[in-house]
Every structure is written in structure tokens, then in C-alpha cells.
Short mmCIF file of N, CA, C and O in Angstrom, two decimals:
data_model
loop_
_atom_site.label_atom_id
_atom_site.label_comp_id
_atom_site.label_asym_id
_atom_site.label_seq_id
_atom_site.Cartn_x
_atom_site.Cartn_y
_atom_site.Cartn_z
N UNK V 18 0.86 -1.19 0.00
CA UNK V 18 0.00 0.00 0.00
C UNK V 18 0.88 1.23 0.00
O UNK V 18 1.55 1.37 1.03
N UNK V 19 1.07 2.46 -1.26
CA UNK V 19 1.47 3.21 -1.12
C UNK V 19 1.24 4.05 -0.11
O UNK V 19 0.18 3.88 0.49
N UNK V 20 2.11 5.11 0.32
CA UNK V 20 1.62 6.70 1.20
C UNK V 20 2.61 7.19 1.02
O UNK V 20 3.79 6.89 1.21
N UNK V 21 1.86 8.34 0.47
CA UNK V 21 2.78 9.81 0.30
C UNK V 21 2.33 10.67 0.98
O UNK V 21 1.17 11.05 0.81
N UNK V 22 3.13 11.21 1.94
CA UNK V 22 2.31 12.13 2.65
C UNK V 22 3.15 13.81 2.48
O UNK V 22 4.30 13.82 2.90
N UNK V 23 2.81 14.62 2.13
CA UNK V 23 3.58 15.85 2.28
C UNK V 23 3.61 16.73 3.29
O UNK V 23 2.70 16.78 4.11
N UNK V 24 4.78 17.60 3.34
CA UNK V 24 4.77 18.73 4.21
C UNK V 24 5.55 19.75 3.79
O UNK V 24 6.57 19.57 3.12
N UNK V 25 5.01 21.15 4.24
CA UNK V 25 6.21 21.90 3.98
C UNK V 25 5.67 23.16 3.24
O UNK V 25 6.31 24.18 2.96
N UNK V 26 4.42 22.91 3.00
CA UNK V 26 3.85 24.37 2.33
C UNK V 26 3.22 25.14 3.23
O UNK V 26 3.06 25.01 4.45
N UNK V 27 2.81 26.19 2.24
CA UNK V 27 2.85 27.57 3.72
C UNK V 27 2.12 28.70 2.50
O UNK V 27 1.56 28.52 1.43
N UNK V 28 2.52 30.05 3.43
CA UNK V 28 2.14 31.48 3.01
C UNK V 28 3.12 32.08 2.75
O UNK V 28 3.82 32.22 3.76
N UNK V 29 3.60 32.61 1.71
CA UNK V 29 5.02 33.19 1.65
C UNK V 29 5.13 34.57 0.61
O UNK V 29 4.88 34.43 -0.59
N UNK V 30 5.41 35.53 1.01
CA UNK V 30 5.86 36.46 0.30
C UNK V 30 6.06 36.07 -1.37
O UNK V 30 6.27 34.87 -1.58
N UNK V 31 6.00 36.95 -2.53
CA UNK V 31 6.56 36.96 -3.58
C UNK V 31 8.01 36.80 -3.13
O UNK V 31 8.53 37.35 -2.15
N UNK V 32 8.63 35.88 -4.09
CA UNK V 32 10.87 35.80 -3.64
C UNK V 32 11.18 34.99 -2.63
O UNK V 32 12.31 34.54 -2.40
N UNK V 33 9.98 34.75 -1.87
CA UNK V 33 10.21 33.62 -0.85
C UNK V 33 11.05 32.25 -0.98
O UNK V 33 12.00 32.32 -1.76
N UNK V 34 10.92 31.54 -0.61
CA UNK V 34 11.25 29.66 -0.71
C UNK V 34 10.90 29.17 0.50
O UNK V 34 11.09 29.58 1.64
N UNK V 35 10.23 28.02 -0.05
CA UNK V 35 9.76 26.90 0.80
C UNK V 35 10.08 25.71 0.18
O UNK V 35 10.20 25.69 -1.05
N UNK V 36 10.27 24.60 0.93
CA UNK V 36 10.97 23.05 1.27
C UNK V 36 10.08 22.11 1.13
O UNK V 36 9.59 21.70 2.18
N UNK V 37 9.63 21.52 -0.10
CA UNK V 37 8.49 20.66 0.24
C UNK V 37 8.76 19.09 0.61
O UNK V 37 9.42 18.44 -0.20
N UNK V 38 8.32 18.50 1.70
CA UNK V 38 8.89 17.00 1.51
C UNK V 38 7.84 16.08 1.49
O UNK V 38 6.62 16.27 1.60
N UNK V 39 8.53 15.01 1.33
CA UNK V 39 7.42 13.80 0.89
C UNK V 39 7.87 12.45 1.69
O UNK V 39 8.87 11.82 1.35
N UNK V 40 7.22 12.16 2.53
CA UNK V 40 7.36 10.91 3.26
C UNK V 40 6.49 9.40 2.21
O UNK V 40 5.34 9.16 1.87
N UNK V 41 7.59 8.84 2.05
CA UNK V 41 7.05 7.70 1.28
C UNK V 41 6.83 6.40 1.81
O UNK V 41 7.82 5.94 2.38
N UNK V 42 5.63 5.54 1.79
CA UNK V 42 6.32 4.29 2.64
C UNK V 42 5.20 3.31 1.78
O UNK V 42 4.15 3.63 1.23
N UNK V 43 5.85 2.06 1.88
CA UNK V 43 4.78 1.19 0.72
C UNK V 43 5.40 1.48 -0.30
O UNK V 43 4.65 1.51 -1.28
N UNK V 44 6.42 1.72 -0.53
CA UNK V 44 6.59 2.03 -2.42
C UNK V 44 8.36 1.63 -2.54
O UNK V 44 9.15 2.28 -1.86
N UNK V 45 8.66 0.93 -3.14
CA UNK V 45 10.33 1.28 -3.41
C UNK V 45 10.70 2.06 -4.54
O UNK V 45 11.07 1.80 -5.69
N UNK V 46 10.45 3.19 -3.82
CA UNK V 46 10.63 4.88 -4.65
C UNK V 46 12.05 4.78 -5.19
O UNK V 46 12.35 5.27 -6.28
N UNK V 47 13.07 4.02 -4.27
CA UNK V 47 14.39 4.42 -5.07
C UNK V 47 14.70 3.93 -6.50
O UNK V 47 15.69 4.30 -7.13
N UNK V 48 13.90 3.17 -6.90
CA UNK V 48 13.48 1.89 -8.15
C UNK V 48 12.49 2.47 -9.21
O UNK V 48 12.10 1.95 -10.25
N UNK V 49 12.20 3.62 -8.70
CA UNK V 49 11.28 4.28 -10.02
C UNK V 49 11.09 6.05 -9.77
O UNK V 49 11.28 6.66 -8.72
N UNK V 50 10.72 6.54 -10.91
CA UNK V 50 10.34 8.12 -10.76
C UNK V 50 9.60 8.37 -9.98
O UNK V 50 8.70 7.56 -9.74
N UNK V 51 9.70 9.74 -9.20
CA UNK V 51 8.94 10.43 -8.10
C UNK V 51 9.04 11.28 -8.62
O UNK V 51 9.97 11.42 -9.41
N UNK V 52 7.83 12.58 -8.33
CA UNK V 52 7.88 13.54 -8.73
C UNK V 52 6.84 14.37 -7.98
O UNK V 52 6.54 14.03 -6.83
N UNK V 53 6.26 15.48 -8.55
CA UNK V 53 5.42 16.79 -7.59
C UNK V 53 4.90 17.87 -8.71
O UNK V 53 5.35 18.69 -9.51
N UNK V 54 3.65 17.33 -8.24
CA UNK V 54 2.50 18.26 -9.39
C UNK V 54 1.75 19.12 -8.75
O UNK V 54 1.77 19.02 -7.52
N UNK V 55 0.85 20.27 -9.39
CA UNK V 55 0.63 21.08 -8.85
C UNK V 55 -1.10 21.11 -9.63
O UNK V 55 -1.51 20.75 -10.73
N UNK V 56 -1.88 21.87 -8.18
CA UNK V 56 -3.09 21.82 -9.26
C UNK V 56 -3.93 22.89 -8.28
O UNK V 56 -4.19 22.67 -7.10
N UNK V 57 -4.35 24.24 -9.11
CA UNK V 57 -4.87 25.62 -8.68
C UNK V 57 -6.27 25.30 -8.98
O UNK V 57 -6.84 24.41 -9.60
N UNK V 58 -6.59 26.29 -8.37
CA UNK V 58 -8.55 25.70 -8.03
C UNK V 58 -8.90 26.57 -9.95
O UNK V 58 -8.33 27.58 -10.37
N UNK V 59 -9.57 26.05 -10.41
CA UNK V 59 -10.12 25.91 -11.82
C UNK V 59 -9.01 26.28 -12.81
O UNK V 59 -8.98 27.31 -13.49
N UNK V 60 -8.12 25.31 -12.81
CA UNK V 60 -6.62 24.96 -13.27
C UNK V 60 -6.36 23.51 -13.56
O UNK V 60 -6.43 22.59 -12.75
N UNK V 61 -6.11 23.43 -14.60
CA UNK V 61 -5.44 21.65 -14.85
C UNK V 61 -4.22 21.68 -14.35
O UNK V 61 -3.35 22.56 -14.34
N UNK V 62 -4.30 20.18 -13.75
CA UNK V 62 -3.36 19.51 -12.52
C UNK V 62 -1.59 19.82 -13.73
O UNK V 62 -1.64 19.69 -14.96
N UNK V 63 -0.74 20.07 -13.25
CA UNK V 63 0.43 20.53 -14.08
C UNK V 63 2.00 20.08 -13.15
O UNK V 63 2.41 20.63 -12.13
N UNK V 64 2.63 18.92 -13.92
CA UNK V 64 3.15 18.49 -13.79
C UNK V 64 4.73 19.69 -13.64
O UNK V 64 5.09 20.47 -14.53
N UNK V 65 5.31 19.52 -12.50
CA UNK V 65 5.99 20.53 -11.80
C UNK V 65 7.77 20.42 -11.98
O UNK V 65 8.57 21.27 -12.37
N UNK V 66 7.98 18.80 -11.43
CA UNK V 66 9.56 18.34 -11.64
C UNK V 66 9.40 16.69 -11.00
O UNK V 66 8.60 16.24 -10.17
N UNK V 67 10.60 15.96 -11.83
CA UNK V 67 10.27 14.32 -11.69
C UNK V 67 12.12 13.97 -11.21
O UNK V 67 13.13 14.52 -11.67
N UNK V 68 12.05 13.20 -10.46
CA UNK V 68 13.36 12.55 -10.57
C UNK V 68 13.07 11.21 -10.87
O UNK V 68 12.06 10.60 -10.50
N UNK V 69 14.09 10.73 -11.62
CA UNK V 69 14.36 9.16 -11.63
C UNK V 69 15.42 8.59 -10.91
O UNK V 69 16.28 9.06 -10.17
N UNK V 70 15.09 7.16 -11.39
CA UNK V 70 16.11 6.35 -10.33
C UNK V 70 17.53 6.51 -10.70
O UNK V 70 18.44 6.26 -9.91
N UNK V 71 17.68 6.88 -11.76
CA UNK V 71 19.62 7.21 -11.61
C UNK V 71 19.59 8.55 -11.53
O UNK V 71 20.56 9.04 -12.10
N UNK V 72 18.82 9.38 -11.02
CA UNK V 72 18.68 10.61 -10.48
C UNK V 72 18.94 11.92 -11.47
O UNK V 72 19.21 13.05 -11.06
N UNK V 73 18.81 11.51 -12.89
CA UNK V 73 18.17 12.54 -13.60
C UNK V 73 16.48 13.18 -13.36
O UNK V 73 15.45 12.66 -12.94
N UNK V 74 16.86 14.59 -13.87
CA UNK V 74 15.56 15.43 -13.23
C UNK V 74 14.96 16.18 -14.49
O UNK V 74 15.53 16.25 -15.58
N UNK V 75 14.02 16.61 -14.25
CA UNK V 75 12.72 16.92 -15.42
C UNK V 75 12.56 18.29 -14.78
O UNK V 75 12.82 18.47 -13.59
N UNK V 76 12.14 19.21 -15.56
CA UNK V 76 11.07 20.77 -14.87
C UNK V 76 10.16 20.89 -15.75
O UNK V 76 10.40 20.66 -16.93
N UNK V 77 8.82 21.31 -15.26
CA UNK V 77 8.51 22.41 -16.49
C UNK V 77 9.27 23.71 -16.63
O UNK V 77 10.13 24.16 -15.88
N UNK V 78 8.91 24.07 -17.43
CA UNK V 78 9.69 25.20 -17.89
C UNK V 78 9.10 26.30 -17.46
O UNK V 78 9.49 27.37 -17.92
N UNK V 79 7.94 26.30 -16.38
CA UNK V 79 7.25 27.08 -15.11
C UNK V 79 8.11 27.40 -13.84
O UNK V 79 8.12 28.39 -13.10
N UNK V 80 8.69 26.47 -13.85
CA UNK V 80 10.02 25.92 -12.32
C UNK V 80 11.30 25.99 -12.40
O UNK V 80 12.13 26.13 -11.51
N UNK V 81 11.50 25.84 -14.14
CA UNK V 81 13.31 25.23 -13.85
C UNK V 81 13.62 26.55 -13.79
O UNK V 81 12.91 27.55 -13.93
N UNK V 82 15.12 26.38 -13.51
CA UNK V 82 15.72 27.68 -12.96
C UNK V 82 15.52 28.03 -11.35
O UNK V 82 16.44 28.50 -10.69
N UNK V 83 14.33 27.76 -10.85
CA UNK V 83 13.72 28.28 -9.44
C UNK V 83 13.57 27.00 -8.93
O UNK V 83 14.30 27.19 -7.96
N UNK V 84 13.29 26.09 -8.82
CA UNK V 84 13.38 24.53 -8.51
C UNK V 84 14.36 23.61 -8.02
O UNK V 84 15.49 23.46 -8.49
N UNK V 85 13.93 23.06 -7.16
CA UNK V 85 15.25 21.69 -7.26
C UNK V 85 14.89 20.42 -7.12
O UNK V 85 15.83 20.09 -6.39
N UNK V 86 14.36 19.60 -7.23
CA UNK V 86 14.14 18.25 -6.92
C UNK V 86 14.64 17.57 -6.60
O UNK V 86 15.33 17.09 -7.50
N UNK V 87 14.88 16.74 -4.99
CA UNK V 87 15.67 15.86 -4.76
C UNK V 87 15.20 14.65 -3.80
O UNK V 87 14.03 14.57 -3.45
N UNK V 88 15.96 13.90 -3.49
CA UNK V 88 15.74 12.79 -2.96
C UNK V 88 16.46 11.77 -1.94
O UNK V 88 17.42 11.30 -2.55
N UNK V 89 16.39 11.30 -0.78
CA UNK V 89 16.84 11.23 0.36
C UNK V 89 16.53 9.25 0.32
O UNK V 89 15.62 8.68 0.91
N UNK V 90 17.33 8.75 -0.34
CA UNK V 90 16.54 7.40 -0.29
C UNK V 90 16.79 6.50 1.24
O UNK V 90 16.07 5.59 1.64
N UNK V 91 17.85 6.96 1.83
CA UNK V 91 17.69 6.15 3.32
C UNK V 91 16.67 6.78 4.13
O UNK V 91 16.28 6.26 5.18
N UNK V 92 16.09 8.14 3.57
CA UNK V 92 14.86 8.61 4.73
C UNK V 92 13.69 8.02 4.19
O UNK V 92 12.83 7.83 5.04
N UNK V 93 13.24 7.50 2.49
CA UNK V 93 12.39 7.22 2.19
C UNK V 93 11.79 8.81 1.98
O UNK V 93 10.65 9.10 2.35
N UNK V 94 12.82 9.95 1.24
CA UNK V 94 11.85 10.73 1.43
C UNK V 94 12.25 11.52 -0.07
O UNK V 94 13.24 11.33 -0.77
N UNK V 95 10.97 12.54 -0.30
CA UNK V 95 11.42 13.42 -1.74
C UNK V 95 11.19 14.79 -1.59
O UNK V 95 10.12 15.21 -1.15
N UNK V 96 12.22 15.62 -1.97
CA UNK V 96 12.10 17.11 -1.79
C UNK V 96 12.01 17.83 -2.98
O UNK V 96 12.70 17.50 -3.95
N UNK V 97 11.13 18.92 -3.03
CA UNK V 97 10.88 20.07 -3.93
C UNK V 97 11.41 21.41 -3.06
O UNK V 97 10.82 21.71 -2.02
N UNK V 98 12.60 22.23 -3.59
CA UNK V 98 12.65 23.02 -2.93
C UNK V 98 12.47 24.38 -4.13
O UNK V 98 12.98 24.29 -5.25
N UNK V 99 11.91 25.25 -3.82
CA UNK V 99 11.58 26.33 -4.31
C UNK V 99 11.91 27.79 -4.28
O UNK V 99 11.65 28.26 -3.17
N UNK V 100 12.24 28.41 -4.87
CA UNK V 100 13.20 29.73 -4.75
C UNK V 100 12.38 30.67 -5.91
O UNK V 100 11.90 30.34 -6.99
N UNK V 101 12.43 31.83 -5.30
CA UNK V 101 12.11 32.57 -5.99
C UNK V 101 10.50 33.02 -6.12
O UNK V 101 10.21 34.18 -6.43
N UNK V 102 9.87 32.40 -5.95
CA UNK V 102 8.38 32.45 -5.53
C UNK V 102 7.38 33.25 -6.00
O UNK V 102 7.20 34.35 -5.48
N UNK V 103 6.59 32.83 -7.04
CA UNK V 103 5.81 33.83 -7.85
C UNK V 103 4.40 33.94 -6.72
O UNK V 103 4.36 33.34 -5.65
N UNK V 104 3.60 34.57 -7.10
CA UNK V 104 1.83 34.68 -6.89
C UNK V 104 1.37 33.28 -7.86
O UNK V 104 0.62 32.39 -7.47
N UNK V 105 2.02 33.37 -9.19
CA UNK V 105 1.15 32.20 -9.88
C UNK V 105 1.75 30.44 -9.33
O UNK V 105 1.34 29.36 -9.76
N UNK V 106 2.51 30.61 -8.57
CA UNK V 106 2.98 29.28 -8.29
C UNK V 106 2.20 29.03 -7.09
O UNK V 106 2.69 28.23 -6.29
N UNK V 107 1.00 29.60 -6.80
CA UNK V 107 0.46 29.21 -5.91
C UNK V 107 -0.87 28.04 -6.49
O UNK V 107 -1.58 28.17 -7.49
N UNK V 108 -0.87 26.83 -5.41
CA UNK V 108 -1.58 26.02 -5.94
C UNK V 108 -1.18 24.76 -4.70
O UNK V 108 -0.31 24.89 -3.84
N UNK V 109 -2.00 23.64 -4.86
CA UNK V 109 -1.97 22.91 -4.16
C UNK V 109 -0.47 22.06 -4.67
O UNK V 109 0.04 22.41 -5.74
N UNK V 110 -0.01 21.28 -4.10
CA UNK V 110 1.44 20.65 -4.44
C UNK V 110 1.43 19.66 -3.92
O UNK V 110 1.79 19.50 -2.75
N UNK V 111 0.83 18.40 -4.99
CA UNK V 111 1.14 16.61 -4.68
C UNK V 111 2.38 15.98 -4.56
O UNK V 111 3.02 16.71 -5.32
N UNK V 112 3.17 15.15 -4.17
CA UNK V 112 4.03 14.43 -4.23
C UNK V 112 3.09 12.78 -5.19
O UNK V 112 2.01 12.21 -5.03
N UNK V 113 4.19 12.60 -6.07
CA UNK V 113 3.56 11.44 -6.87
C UNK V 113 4.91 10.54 -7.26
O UNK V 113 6.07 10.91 -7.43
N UNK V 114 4.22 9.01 -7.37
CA UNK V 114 4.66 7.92 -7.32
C UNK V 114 4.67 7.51 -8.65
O UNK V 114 3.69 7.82 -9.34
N UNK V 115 5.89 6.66 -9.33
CA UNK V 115 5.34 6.12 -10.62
C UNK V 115 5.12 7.47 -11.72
O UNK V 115 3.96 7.86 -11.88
N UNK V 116 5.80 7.90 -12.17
CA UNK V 116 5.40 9.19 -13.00
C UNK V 116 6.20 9.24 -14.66
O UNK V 116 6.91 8.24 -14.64
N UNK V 117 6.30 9.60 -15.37
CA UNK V 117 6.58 9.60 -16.99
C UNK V 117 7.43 11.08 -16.99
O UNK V 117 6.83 12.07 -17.38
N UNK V 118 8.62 11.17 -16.62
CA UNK V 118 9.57 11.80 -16.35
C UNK V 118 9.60 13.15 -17.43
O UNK V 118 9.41 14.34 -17.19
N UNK V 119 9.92 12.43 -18.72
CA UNK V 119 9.70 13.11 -19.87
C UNK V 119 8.70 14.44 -20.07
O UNK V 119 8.80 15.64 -20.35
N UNK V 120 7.94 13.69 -19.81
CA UNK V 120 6.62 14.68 -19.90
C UNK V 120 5.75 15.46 -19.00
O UNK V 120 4.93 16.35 -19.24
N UNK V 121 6.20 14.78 -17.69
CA UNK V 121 5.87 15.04 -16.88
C UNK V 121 4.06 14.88 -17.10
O UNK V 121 3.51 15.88 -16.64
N UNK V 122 3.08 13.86 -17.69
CA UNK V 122 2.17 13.97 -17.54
C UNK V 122 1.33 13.10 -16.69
O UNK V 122 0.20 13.23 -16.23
N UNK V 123 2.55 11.85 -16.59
CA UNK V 123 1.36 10.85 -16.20
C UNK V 123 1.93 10.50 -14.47
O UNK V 123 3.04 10.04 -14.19
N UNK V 124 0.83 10.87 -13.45
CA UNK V 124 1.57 10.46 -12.32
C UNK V 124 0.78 9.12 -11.58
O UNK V 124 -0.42 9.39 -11.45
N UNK V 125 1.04 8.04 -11.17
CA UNK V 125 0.55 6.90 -11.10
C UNK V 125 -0.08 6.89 -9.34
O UNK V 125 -0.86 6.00 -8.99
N UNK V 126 0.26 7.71 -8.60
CA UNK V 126 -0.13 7.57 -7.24
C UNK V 126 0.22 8.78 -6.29
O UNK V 126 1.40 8.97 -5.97
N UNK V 127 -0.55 9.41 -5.94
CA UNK V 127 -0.41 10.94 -4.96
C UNK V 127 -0.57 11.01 -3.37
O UNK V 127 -1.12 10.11 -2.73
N UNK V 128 -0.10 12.03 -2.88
CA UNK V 128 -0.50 11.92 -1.71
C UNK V 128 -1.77 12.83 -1.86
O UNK V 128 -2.36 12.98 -2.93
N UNK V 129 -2.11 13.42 -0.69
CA UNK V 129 -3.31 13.88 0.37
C UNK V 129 -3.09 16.01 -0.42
O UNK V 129 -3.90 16.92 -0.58
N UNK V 130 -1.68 15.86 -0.64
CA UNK V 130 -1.46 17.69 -1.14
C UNK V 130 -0.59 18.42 0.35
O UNK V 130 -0.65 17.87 1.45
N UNK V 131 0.01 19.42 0.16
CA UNK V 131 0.03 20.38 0.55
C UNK V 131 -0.20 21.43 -0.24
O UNK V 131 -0.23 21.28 -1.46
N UNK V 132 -0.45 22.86 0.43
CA UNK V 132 -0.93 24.15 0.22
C UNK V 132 0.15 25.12 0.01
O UNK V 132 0.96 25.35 0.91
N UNK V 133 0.21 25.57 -0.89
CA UNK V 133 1.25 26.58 -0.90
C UNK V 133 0.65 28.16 -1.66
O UNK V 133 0.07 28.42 -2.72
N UNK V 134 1.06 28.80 -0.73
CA UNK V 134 0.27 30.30 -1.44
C UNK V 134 0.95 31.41 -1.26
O UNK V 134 1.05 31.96 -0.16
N UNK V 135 1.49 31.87 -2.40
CA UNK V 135 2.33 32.96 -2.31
C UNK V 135 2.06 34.41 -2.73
O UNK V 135 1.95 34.62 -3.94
N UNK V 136 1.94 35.36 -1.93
CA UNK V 136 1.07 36.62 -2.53
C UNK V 136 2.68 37.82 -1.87
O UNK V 136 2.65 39.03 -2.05
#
């Protein structure tokens, strides 16, 4: 049984950064892509940044530059860290299991969300 559970979002100034993490358990994440999507209330869900298992990384081209994606495999855990901090990057922020790196479209298993809102 997968669980992804996140933490780490907040209220933050425009220019801010916040740390998003992802507690994984049920899954051997180090063996496949993880990644973190984003989805604003009457907004399609939008695939954010992916790592894979030999630890190449994906952005949209919304994030890269301001982004980092990483991954902690003895904690079982996955980080989005964020810099720079628009108003439009505000939106809810999944951690996802199983995901299509490339494209960032297809994510196979999510957690619960955190909130992130930056004004």
C-alpha cells in the first residue's frame, strides 16, 4: 500500500522559498520516478519536476531555474525546494509515485497535497 504524505507548504511572500517533503512508505521509490505536481482551483493539474532512479531530473519550464528536486533514499523521502516564488505558483502541491519523467504527464499515485500560497 502506497503513502505519500507531504509537508512543507505555507504562506510566503513573492521571492520567498519553501521546502516541500514527501514521506514515502509502501513504495520502493528508489526503483522508479517520483515527482510533484501542482493543481490551482479551476486549473489543470500541471506536472511541476520528476526525478528518476539514476537521479536525472525533469522541470517544467514554469520551475526550472527556481526549482530543485531531490531525494533522500535512506529517509524514504522526496524534496521540492523552491526559490524565488511567484503569486502564480500558488496552488496545491502533490508528491507522486510512478510518473513519466519526460513529460511530466502521467503520475501513477499521490499523496493527500500540501498548500502553498504565495502573494
Amino acid at each position: 500500500h502506497v503513502q505519500l504524505v507531504e509537508s512543507g507548504g505555507g504562506s510566503v511572500q513573492a521571492g520567498g522559498s519553501l521546502r516541500l517533503a514527501c514521506a514515502v512508505s509502501g513504495y520502493t521509490y528508489s526503483s522508479y520516478c517520483m515527482g510533484w505536481f501542482r493543481q490551482a482551483p479551476g486549473k489543470e493539474r500541471e506536472g511541476v519536476a520528476a526525478i528518476a532512479s539514476d537521479g536525472m531530473t525533469s522541470y517544467a519550464s514554469s520551475v526550472k531555474g527556481r526549482s530543485t528536486i531531490s531525494k533522500d533514499n535512506a529517509k524514504n523521502t522526496l524534496y521540492l525546494q523552491m526559490n524565488s516564488l511567484k503569486p502564480e505558483d500558488t496552488a496545491m502541491y502533490y508528491c507522486a509515485a510512478d510518473c513519466e519523467i519526460t513529460t511530466l504527464r502521467y503520475f501513477g499515485y499521490w499523496g493527500q497535497g500540501t498548500q502553498v500560497t504565495v502573494s
